[in-house]
Coordinates of C-alpha atoms in Angstrom, one line a residue:
M6 CA -4.1 -0.3 -19.0
K7 CA -3.4 -2.8 -21.5
R8 CA -1.8 -0.9 -23.2
T9 CA 0.6 0.1 -19.6
S10 CA 0.7 -2.8 -17.7
R11 CA 0.4 -6.0 -18.7
A12 CA 0.5 -8.1 -15.6
F13 CA -2.2 -5.5 -13.7
Y14 CA -4.2 -5.8 -17.3
L15 CA -4.5 -9.8 -17.1
S16 CA -5.2 -9.8 -13.4
L17 CA -7.4 -7.1 -12.8
R18 CA -9.5 -8.6 -15.5
F19 CA -10.3 -11.9 -13.4
L20 CA -10.7 -10.1 -10.4
P21 CA -14.6 -9.8 -9.3
R22 CA -17.1 -7.2 -10.2
S23 CA -17.3 -5.9 -6.8
T24 CA -13.6 -4.7 -6.0
R25 CA -12.5 -4.2 -9.8
A26 CA -13.7 -0.7 -10.3
P27 CA -12.2 0.6 -7.4
I28 CA -9.0 -1.3 -7.4
A29 CA -8.7 -0.3 -11.4
L30 CA -9.3 3.7 -10.1
A31 CA -6.3 3.3 -8.0
Y32 CA -4.1 1.8 -10.0
A33 CA -5.2 4.7 -12.6
L34 CA -4.7 7.1 -9.9
A35 CA -1.2 5.8 -8.9
R36 CA -0.1 5.5 -12.2
T37 CA -1.1 9.1 -12.8
A38 CA 1.2 9.7 -9.9
D39 CA 4.1 7.2 -11.0
T40 CA 3.7 9.5 -14.1
I41 CA 4.7 12.9 -12.7
A42 CA 7.2 11.4 -9.9
D43 CA 9.5 10.3 -13.0
H44 CA 8.4 13.6 -15.3
A45 CA 12.4 13.7 -16.4
A46 CA 12.4 17.2 -17.6
L47 CA 10.4 18.4 -15.0
P48 CA 13.3 20.1 -11.6
A49 CA 12.0 17.4 -9.0
G50 CA 10.9 20.6 -6.3
T51 CA 8.6 21.3 -9.2
R52 CA 7.5 17.4 -8.7
A53 CA 6.9 17.5 -5.6
R54 CA 4.9 20.6 -5.6
E55 CA 2.2 19.0 -8.8
L56 CA 2.6 16.1 -6.4
E57 CA 0.8 17.3 -3.7
A58 CA -1.1 19.3 -5.9
F59 CA -2.6 15.2 -7.0
L60 CA -3.0 14.9 -3.5
A61 CA -5.2 17.4 -1.9
S62 CA -7.1 17.8 -5.9
L63 CA -8.7 14.3 -4.2
S64 CA -10.1 15.6 -1.5
R65 CA -12.3 17.6 -4.5
P66 CA -14.9 16.4 -6.0
G67 CA -16.2 18.2 -8.6
S68 CA -12.8 20.1 -8.8
K69 CA -12.6 19.7 -13.0
A70 CA -8.6 18.6 -11.3
A71 CA -6.2 19.0 -14.0
L72 CA -2.5 19.2 -14.7
P73 CA -1.1 22.3 -16.3
A74 CA -0.8 21.9 -20.0
E75 CA 3.2 22.0 -20.0
V76 CA 3.6 19.4 -17.8
V77 CA 1.4 17.1 -20.0
Q78 CA 2.5 17.3 -23.4
A79 CA 6.0 17.5 -21.7
V80 CA 5.6 13.6 -20.9
P81 CA 7.3 11.5 -23.3
S82 CA 4.8 7.9 -23.8
P83 CA 1.1 9.5 -25.7
D84 CA -0.7 6.4 -23.8
E85 CA 0.8 8.0 -20.8
R86 CA -0.2 11.7 -21.7
E87 CA -3.8 10.2 -21.7
L88 CA -3.6 9.0 -18.9
L89 CA -2.7 12.4 -17.3
S90 CA -4.9 13.9 -19.4
H91 CA -8.1 12.5 -17.5
L92 CA -7.3 13.1 -13.9
G93 CA -10.5 15.4 -13.4
E94 CA -12.2 12.6 -14.7
H95 CA -10.8 9.5 -12.2
I96 CA -11.1 12.1 -9.7
D97 CA -14.7 12.2 -10.3
L98 CA -15.3 8.6 -10.5
L99 CA -13.5 8.4 -7.1
W100 CA -16.4 9.8 -5.5
T101 CA -18.9 7.8 -7.2
L102 CA -17.3 5.2 -4.8
A103 CA -18.3 4.3 -0.9
A104 CA -17.5 6.5 1.1
E105 CA -15.8 3.5 2.3
D106 CA -13.8 2.3 -0.7
R107 CA -13.1 6.0 -1.1
E108 CA -11.2 6.6 2.4
R109 CA -9.4 2.9 1.5
V110 CA -8.2 4.4 -2.5
T111 CA -7.1 7.9 -1.1
H112 CA -5.5 6.5 1.5
L113 CA -3.0 4.0 -0.5
L114 CA -2.6 7.0 -2.7
G115 CA -1.6 8.9 0.1
T116 CA 0.9 6.5 1.2
I117 CA 2.7 5.6 -2.6
V118 CA 2.5 9.2 -3.2
Q119 CA 5.1 9.1 0.6
G120 CA 7.3 6.7 -0.8
M121 CA 7.4 9.3 -4.3
L122 CA 8.1 11.6 -2.3
L123 CA 10.9 9.8 -0.6
D124 CA 12.2 9.0 -3.4
L125 CA 12.6 12.6 -5.2
S126 CA 14.4 13.8 -2.0
W127 CA 17.1 10.9 -2.6
F128 CA 17.7 11.2 -6.0
G129 CA 16.3 14.9 -7.1
L130 CA 20.2 15.5 -8.0
A131 CA 21.2 13.0 -9.7
T132 CA 22.2 12.8 -12.9
S133 CA 22.8 10.0 -15.9
E134 CA 26.3 11.3 -16.0
T135 CA 26.3 11.6 -11.6
P136 CA 24.2 9.0 -10.4
V137 CA 23.0 8.8 -6.4
A138 CA 22.0 5.8 -4.7
L139 CA 19.7 5.3 -2.2
P140 CA 21.5 5.5 1.5
S141 CA 20.6 1.2 2.4
R142 CA 18.8 -2.2 2.3
V143 CA 16.0 -0.4 4.8
D144 CA 15.4 2.1 2.9
L145 CA 14.9 0.6 -0.2
D146 CA 12.6 -2.1 1.8
R147 CA 10.5 1.1 2.9
Y148 CA 10.5 2.6 -0.6
C149 CA 9.6 -0.2 -1.1
Y150 CA 6.8 -0.9 1.2
H151 CA 5.3 2.3 0.2
V152 CA 4.6 1.2 -3.5
A153 CA 3.7 -1.5 -3.8
G154 CA 3.6 -2.9 -0.4
A155 CA 0.9 -0.9 0.9
V156 CA -1.0 -2.0 -2.2
G157 CA -0.8 -5.9 -0.8
E158 CA -3.1 -4.2 2.4
F159 CA -5.2 -2.3 0.2
W160 CA -6.0 -5.4 -2.1
T161 CA -6.8 -7.5 1.1
R162 CA -9.2 -4.9 2.8
M163 CA -11.3 -4.5 0.1
Q164 CA -11.6 -7.8 -0.9
E165 CA -12.5 -8.9 3.2
A166 CA -15.1 -5.6 3.1
H167 CA -17.1 -6.7 -0.4
I168 CA -16.6 -10.8 -0.1
P169 CA -17.3 -13.0 2.8
R170 CA -15.0 -15.6 3.7
F171 CA -12.4 -14.5 1.0
A172 CA -9.6 -16.3 2.4
K173 CA -9.7 -18.5 5.0
R174 CA -7.4 -17.3 7.5
P175 CA -8.3 -14.1 9.9
V176 CA -7.6 -11.1 7.8
P177 CA -4.7 -9.9 10.4
D178 CA -2.9 -13.1 9.1
L179 CA -2.4 -12.3 6.0
L180 CA -1.3 -8.8 5.9
P181 CA 2.2 -9.4 6.6
A182 CA 2.2 -11.9 3.5
A183 CA 0.0 -9.1 1.7
V184 CA 2.8 -6.6 2.1
R185 CA 5.6 -9.1 0.9
F186 CA 3.3 -9.6 -1.5
G187 CA 3.5 -6.0 -3.1
K188 CA 7.3 -6.1 -2.2
G189 CA 8.2 -8.9 -4.1
L190 CA 6.5 -7.5 -7.1
Q191 CA 8.4 -4.1 -7.0
L192 CA 11.7 -5.6 -5.9
T193 CA 11.2 -6.7 -8.8
N194 CA 10.8 -4.3 -10.7
V195 CA 13.7 -2.9 -9.4
L196 CA 15.8 -5.0 -10.4
R197 CA 14.8 -5.3 -13.7
D198 CA 14.9 -1.6 -14.6
L199 CA 18.9 -0.7 -12.8
P200 CA 20.0 0.4 -16.2
R201 CA 17.2 2.3 -16.9
D202 CA 17.0 4.1 -13.8
L203 CA 21.2 4.9 -13.8
A204 CA 20.4 6.7 -16.8
L205 CA 18.2 8.8 -15.4
G206 CA 20.9 9.0 -12.4
R207 CA 18.8 6.5 -10.0
S208 CA 20.2 3.4 -7.6
Y209 CA 18.2 1.7 -6.1
L210 CA 21.5 -0.6 -5.1
P211 CA 21.8 1.0 -1.4
A212 CA 24.8 2.8 -1.3
E213 CA 26.0 1.2 1.3
D214 CA 25.5 -2.2 0.3
L215 CA 28.0 -0.9 -3.4
A216 CA 30.5 0.8 -0.8
R217 CA 31.4 -3.5 1.4
L218 CA 31.4 -4.3 -2.5
G219 CA 34.0 -1.3 -2.7
L220 CA 31.5 0.9 -5.6
V221 CA 29.7 3.6 -6.0
P222 CA 26.7 4.1 -7.8
A223 CA 28.8 6.1 -10.8
D224 CA 31.0 2.3 -11.9
L225 CA 27.3 1.0 -12.6
L226 CA 27.4 2.7 -15.7
D227 CA 30.4 0.9 -17.1
P228 CA 28.1 -2.6 -18.1
G229 CA 31.5 -4.5 -16.9
A230 CA 31.0 -4.0 -13.4
L231 CA 28.8 -6.4 -13.6
P232 CA 30.8 -9.2 -11.9
R233 CA 31.3 -6.8 -9.1
V234 CA 27.9 -5.9 -8.4
R235 CA 26.5 -9.4 -8.4
P236 CA 26.2 -10.8 -5.7
L237 CA 24.3 -8.0 -4.7
V238 CA 22.4 -8.3 -7.1
V239 CA 21.9 -12.3 -6.7
E240 CA 20.8 -11.6 -3.1
L241 CA 18.6 -8.9 -3.8
V242 CA 17.0 -11.6 -6.0
Q243 CA 17.2 -13.7 -3.1
V244 CA 14.4 -11.3 -1.2
A245 CA 12.6 -11.0 -3.9
I246 CA 12.2 -14.8 -3.7
E247 CA 11.7 -14.8 0.0
H248 CA 8.6 -12.0 -0.3
C249 CA 7.3 -14.1 -3.4
L250 CA 6.8 -17.2 -1.5
A251 CA 5.2 -15.3 1.0
G252 CA 2.9 -14.3 -1.9
M253 CA 2.2 -17.1 -2.8
A254 CA 1.6 -18.6 0.8
Y255 CA -0.9 -15.8 0.8
T256 CA -2.6 -16.8 -2.5
L257 CA -3.0 -20.5 -1.6
A258 CA -4.6 -19.2 1.8
L259 CA -7.5 -17.4 -0.3
S260 CA -10.4 -19.1 -0.7
R261 CA -10.8 -21.9 -3.5
R262 CA -14.0 -21.0 -4.0
Q263 CA -12.9 -18.0 -5.3
L264 CA -11.3 -19.0 -8.2
R265 CA -10.7 -14.9 -9.7
L266 CA -8.7 -13.9 -6.5
R267 CA -6.0 -16.8 -7.0
F268 CA -5.9 -16.2 -10.5
S269 CA -5.1 -12.5 -10.5
C270 CA -2.3 -13.3 -7.8
A271 CA -1.3 -16.3 -9.2
L272 CA 0.2 -14.6 -12.7
P273 CA 1.9 -11.8 -11.2
L274 CA 4.0 -13.5 -9.0
L275 CA 4.9 -16.8 -11.8
M276 CA 5.6 -13.6 -13.8
A277 CA 7.7 -11.7 -11.4
V278 CA 9.6 -15.5 -10.2
E279 CA 10.3 -15.8 -13.7
T280 CA 11.7 -12.1 -14.4
L281 CA 13.7 -12.5 -11.3
G282 CA 15.0 -16.1 -13.8
L283 CA 16.3 -13.6 -16.4
V284 CA 17.6 -11.3 -14.0
A285 CA 20.5 -13.7 -12.2
A286 CA 21.6 -15.0 -14.7
S287 CA 21.6 -12.0 -16.9
P288 CA 25.4 -11.5 -18.3
D289 CA 23.9 -7.6 -19.7
L290 CA 21.9 -6.6 -16.6
L291 CA 23.7 -2.6 -16.4
R292 CA 23.5 -2.8 -20.5
R293 CA 20.2 -0.4 -20.7
E294 CA 19.4 -0.9 -24.2
V295 CA 19.1 -4.5 -22.9
F296 CA 15.5 -5.1 -20.9
L297 CA 14.7 -8.4 -19.8
K298 CA 11.0 -9.0 -19.7
I299 CA 9.5 -12.5 -20.4
T300 CA 7.6 -13.2 -24.3
R301 CA 4.0 -12.7 -24.5
R302 CA 3.9 -16.4 -25.3
R303 CA 4.4 -17.2 -22.1
V304 CA 2.7 -14.7 -20.1
L305 CA 0.0 -16.8 -21.8
A306 CA 0.5 -19.7 -20.9
L307 CA 1.6 -18.5 -17.9
A308 CA -2.3 -17.4 -17.3
R309 CA -3.6 -20.6 -18.6
D310 CA -1.2 -22.5 -15.7
S311 CA -2.8 -19.8 -12.9
L312 CA -6.2 -20.9 -14.6
V313 CA -6.2 -24.0 -14.6
A314 CA -4.5 -25.0 -11.1
A315 CA -6.7 -22.1 -8.7
P316 CA -9.3 -24.3 -7.6
S317 CA -6.6 -27.1 -6.2
D318 CA -4.5 -26.3 -3.4
G319 CA -2.2 -29.0 -4.9
A320 CA -2.4 -28.1 -7.9
L321 CA -1.1 -24.4 -7.5
A322 CA 1.2 -25.1 -5.2
A323 CA 3.0 -27.3 -8.3
V324 CA 2.7 -25.0 -11.1
F325 CA 4.9 -22.6 -7.8
R326 CA 7.1 -24.8 -7.8
R327 CA 7.3 -26.1 -11.2
I328 CA 7.9 -22.4 -12.4
L329 CA 10.3 -22.0 -9.3
R330 CA 12.2 -24.5 -10.8
R331 CA 12.5 -23.2 -14.0
A332 CA 13.7 -20.0 -13.1
G333 CA 17.0 -21.9 -11.3
F334 CA 15.0 -21.2 -7.9
A335 CA 15.7 -25.3 -7.0
E336 CA 16.2 -24.1 -3.8
A337 CA 13.1 -22.5 -2.9
A338 CA 11.1 -24.8 -4.8
R339 CA 11.5 -27.3 -2.4
G340 CA 8.8 -28.7 0.0
P341 CA 4.9 -27.4 0.5
F342 CA 4.0 -24.2 0.8
N343 CA 1.8 -23.9 4.3
V344 CA -0.1 -20.9 5.5
T345 CA 1.3 -20.8 8.4
P346 CA 3.2 -18.4 9.1
L347 CA 2.0 -16.5 6.5
G348 CA 4.4 -13.3 8.1
S349 CA 7.6 -15.4 8.5
A350 CA 11.0 -14.8 6.5
R351 CA 10.3 -17.6 4.6
S352 CA 6.3 -19.3 3.8
N353 CA 6.6 -22.0 2.4

């Protein structure tokens, strides 16, 4: 996990022990499904069948579930091959969880896989020469919910089950912001990864929005098209920032006693904001050889800031405002971060 997701690994290390194991296991299984879904060497139909088989295997304890050897060996990343090879062990671990936790994990994975199957239905026939765009902004939002917004719900329900009074607000009030929190992180990834997804034939910039600008997905293969598509990128960056603001309100609604939870939420939000700043400013956004990534040194600085500020609402809000301004989102940084209404379009 340390090798495959630095942000999640750092956050996970600080989660309370009572929820760390089931959340880590859910993440490992979700990454397994994601690796299957993104396996470009396999036809889309084969990937869909493997995803459905993966879901079915979750309901069979001791089944020694394993992916076909040819599927595992064709994955180029050694870390991802190792992850796939441990599927049976991870399913056995799933069945050591309390029944309620196991149900939460399997429900989440069902939602995530549904999003991956949607993804395959949109992009199954796409190639690097003939990229396909998902149809609409509604579809983009739907996708972000399935693969990340639902994680916010899961995370919140898991804390509710194991940590009494983990938040200052009732859980039903938190859930809309939890969903937006997850959507914001996923939309950040989508925008950062535009050129690499295009190289696989996938455009998460919606077809209806591209058409409004007189563009088709194939136009985005030319890095020189960036000035024409920049208005859409700016719009979606703003959507992601609005989601992150809801995530900040969510974080501030957590009990000040829950320092680990507050840190585990604050760090990925700050990393997302800085990444969105890179996306908004980059002149090379469509160049696949350029990967927009904040430095390890910067990640550690954000982790330090999050940890120091976690006990105080005022200090944590000040960190949020400072990082928003630093990333170029001065308007979003104005005013206090209010925790009500958490589900509103802008929670600050």
